[in-house]
């Protein structure tokens, strides 16, 4: 069975190291805030100007003045700080963020990412993704591996306008966890429970390095 969006976020949360600063992008990455492992001290940063972001609020307790970069209502934790976007991007560009978790439309086997524009469709702007991929120390992508037509989004080369080049190190999809190798290629590290390596091969257009005995994820 392929993972749900919540399970993708839950698996990525296991990658967060203690005492780190982490930026959560729009989409699946925002769900990671709900799955921070116990005993892990992490400060979540939102690019619209917040340090110390907590999990999503309980229904009925939302504060419309507290939102993340995706305009979703959020909670703050003790010691959190609110500031303007200039300060936020100063932190990002100065490489104060240890890990960035982003969504993507496509990722290439060389670690290129396309996640801001589909030609012919209206977009409000590129947002902060280009700053994040240019400045982050480590980037993990949370994405669906195939589109609604069943076509792979892990490609030899991206077909959409690029956000960044050779910057992605790890990807978590509904089918598996992948490392992007320095020499190019998606190395399968773990597969979703019940998903076979053959299923993953069929869903990957780019170069895939996969052991038939790749372990299943655990939660």
Coordinates of C-alpha atoms in Angstrom, one line a residue:
X1 CA 0.0 0.0 0.0
X2 CA 1.3 3.4 -0.9
X3 CA 1.7 6.0 1.9
X4 CA -0.8 8.8 2.6
X5 CA 0.4 12.4 2.7
X6 CA 0.4 12.1 6.5
X7 CA 2.6 9.0 6.5
X8 CA 5.0 10.7 4.1
X9 CA 5.3 13.6 6.6
X10 CA 5.6 11.1 9.5
X11 CA 8.5 9.4 7.8
X12 CA 10.3 12.6 7.0
X13 CA 9.9 13.7 10.7
X14 CA 12.3 10.8 11.5
X15 CA 15.0 12.7 9.6
X16 CA 15.0 15.7 11.9
X17 CA 18.0 15.9 14.2
X18 CA 18.0 17.2 17.7
X19 CA 18.6 20.9 18.3
X20 CA 18.1 21.9 14.6
X21 CA 16.3 24.7 12.8
X22 CA 14.0 23.4 10.1
X23 CA 12.0 25.2 7.4
X24 CA 8.7 23.6 6.3
X25 CA 7.5 24.4 2.7
X26 CA 3.9 24.5 1.5
X27 CA 1.9 21.3 1.1
X28 CA 2.9 17.9 2.6
X29 CA 5.9 19.5 4.4
X30 CA 3.6 21.5 6.7
X31 CA 2.2 18.2 8.1
X32 CA 5.7 17.3 9.5
X33 CA 5.0 19.7 12.4
X34 CA 2.4 17.2 13.7
X35 CA 4.9 14.3 13.9
X36 CA 8.1 15.6 15.6
X37 CA 9.5 12.6 17.5
X38 CA 9.4 12.8 21.3
X39 CA 12.8 13.9 22.8
X40 CA 13.7 15.9 19.7
X41 CA 14.2 19.6 20.2
X42 CA 13.6 21.4 17.0
X43 CA 12.7 25.0 16.0
X44 CA 10.4 25.1 13.0
X45 CA 10.8 28.2 10.8
X46 CA 8.1 29.6 8.5
X47 CA 9.4 31.9 5.7
X48 CA 6.6 34.4 6.3
X49 CA 8.2 35.3 9.6
X50 CA 8.0 32.8 12.4
X51 CA 10.3 30.8 14.6
X52 CA 8.9 28.2 17.0
X53 CA 5.9 26.9 15.0
X54 CA 3.9 24.2 16.6
X55 CA 1.4 21.6 15.3
X56 CA -1.8 22.5 13.6
X57 CA -4.5 23.9 16.0
X58 CA -7.4 22.0 17.3
X59 CA -10.6 22.8 15.4
X60 CA -12.3 25.7 17.1
X61 CA -9.1 27.1 18.6
X62 CA -7.6 28.6 15.4
X63 CA -6.1 32.1 15.5
X64 CA -6.5 33.8 12.1
X65 CA -3.5 36.0 12.9
X66 CA -1.2 33.0 13.1
X67 CA -0.5 31.4 9.7
X68 CA 2.3 29.6 7.9
X69 CA 3.7 30.3 4.5
X70 CA 0.8 28.3 3.0
X71 CA -1.8 30.5 4.7
X72 CA -2.8 27.7 7.1
X73 CA -3.6 28.5 10.7
X74 CA -0.9 27.2 13.1
X75 CA 0.1 27.2 16.7
X76 CA 3.2 28.7 18.4
X77 CA 5.3 27.2 21.1
X78 CA 6.8 28.9 24.2
X79 CA 9.7 31.1 23.2
X80 CA 8.5 31.6 19.6
X81 CA 9.2 34.8 17.7
X82 CA 7.3 36.7 15.0
X83 CA 9.1 39.0 12.6
X84 CA 9.0 40.4 9.0
X85 CA 9.9 38.5 5.9
X86 CA 13.1 40.4 5.4
X87 CA 14.4 39.0 8.7
X88 CA 13.1 35.6 7.7
X89 CA 15.0 35.5 4.4
X90 CA 18.1 37.0 6.1
X91 CA 18.1 33.8 8.2
X92 CA 17.6 31.6 5.2
X93 CA 20.3 33.3 3.1
X94 CA 22.8 33.4 6.0
X95 CA 22.4 29.5 6.1
X96 CA 20.9 29.6 9.7
X97 CA 18.4 26.9 8.6
X98 CA 19.8 23.3 9.0
X99 CA 17.1 21.5 7.0
X100 CA 14.5 22.5 4.5
X101 CA 11.6 20.3 3.6
X102 CA 10.0 21.1 0.3
X103 CA 7.3 19.8 -2.0
X104 CA 8.1 19.3 -5.7
X105 CA 6.4 18.7 -9.0
X106 CA 9.5 17.0 -10.5
X107 CA 13.0 16.0 -9.3
X108 CA 15.8 14.9 -11.7
X109 CA 18.3 12.1 -11.1
X110 CA 21.0 14.8 -10.7
X111 CA 19.1 16.5 -7.8
X112 CA 17.5 19.3 -9.8
X113 CA 14.1 20.4 -8.5
X114 CA 11.1 22.0 -10.3
X115 CA 8.4 23.1 -7.8
X116 CA 7.1 26.6 -8.6
X117 CA 5.5 26.8 -12.1
X118 CA 3.6 24.9 -14.7
X119 CA 3.8 26.8 -18.0
X120 CA 0.3 28.1 -19.0
X121 CA -1.1 28.0 -15.5
X122 CA -1.5 31.1 -13.3
X123 CA 0.9 31.4 -10.3
X124 CA 1.0 34.1 -7.7
X125 CA 4.8 34.1 -7.8
X126 CA 7.8 31.8 -7.2
X127 CA 7.7 32.3 -3.4
X128 CA 10.7 31.6 -1.3
X129 CA 11.7 28.2 -2.8
X130 CA 14.6 29.6 -4.9
X131 CA 16.2 31.2 -1.9
X132 CA 15.7 28.0 0.2
X133 CA 17.3 25.7 -2.4
X134 CA 20.2 28.0 -2.9
X135 CA 20.9 28.5 0.7
X136 CA 19.8 25.4 2.7
X137 CA 22.4 23.1 4.2
X138 CA 20.2 20.0 3.6
X139 CA 17.0 19.6 1.6
X140 CA 14.5 16.8 1.7
X141 CA 11.6 16.6 -0.8
X142 CA 8.2 15.4 0.1
X143 CA 6.2 14.5 -3.0
X144 CA 3.9 12.1 -4.9
X145 CA 6.1 9.9 -7.1
X146 CA 3.5 9.7 -9.9
X147 CA 1.0 12.2 -11.2
X148 CA -2.8 11.7 -11.7
X149 CA -2.0 10.1 -15.1
X150 CA 0.3 7.6 -13.6
X151 CA 3.4 9.3 -15.0
X152 CA 6.6 9.4 -13.0
X153 CA 7.9 12.6 -11.4
X154 CA 11.3 11.2 -10.7
X155 CA 12.9 11.9 -14.0
X156 CA 16.2 11.8 -15.9
X157 CA 15.7 15.6 -16.5
X158 CA 13.1 17.9 -15.3
X159 CA 10.6 19.2 -17.9
X160 CA 9.2 22.1 -15.9
X161 CA 11.0 25.4 -15.1
X162 CA 13.8 24.7 -12.6
X163 CA 13.8 26.0 -9.0
X164 CA 17.3 24.8 -8.2
X165 CA 20.1 22.7 -9.7
X166 CA 21.8 19.7 -8.1
X167 CA 20.5 20.6 -4.6
X168 CA 18.2 17.7 -3.5
X169 CA 19.8 15.0 -1.3
X170 CA 16.8 12.9 -0.2
X171 CA 13.2 12.3 -1.4
X172 CA 10.3 10.7 0.4
X173 CA 7.3 9.7 -1.8
X174 CA 4.2 7.5 -1.3
X175 CA 6.3 4.6 -2.6
X176 CA 9.8 4.9 -1.0
X177 CA 12.7 6.9 0.4
X178 CA 15.5 7.8 -2.0
X179 CA 19.0 9.3 -1.8
X180 CA 20.1 11.3 -4.8
X181 CA 23.6 10.1 -5.5
X182 CA 26.5 12.7 -6.2
X183 CA 27.1 10.9 -9.5
X184 CA 23.4 10.9 -10.4
X185 CA 20.6 8.5 -9.8
X186 CA 17.9 7.7 -7.2
X187 CA 19.1 5.1 -4.7
X188 CA 16.2 3.3 -3.0
X189 CA 16.8 3.3 0.7
X190 CA 13.4 2.1 1.9
X191 CA 10.1 1.1 0.3
X192 CA 6.6 1.7 1.6
X193 CA 5.0 -1.3 3.3
X194 CA 3.5 -3.7 0.8
X195 CA 5.1 -1.9 -2.2
X196 CA 7.5 -4.1 -4.3
X197 CA 10.7 -3.0 -5.9
X198 CA 9.1 -3.8 -9.3
X199 CA 6.3 -1.3 -8.4
X200 CA 9.0 1.3 -7.7
X201 CA 10.9 0.6 -10.9
X202 CA 7.7 1.1 -12.9
X203 CA 7.1 4.5 -11.2
X204 CA 10.6 5.8 -11.7
X205 CA 11.6 7.3 -15.1
X206 CA 15.1 8.4 -14.0
X207 CA 18.1 6.2 -13.1
X208 CA 17.1 4.0 -10.2
X209 CA 19.6 2.0 -8.1
X210 CA 17.5 -0.5 -6.1
X211 CA 18.4 -3.7 -4.2
X212 CA 15.6 -6.3 -4.5
X213 CA 15.9 -6.7 -0.7
X214 CA 15.4 -3.0 0.1
X215 CA 13.8 -2.8 3.6
X216 CA 10.3 -1.7 4.3
X217 CA 9.7 1.6 6.2
X218 CA 8.8 1.4 9.9
X219 CA 6.7 3.9 11.8

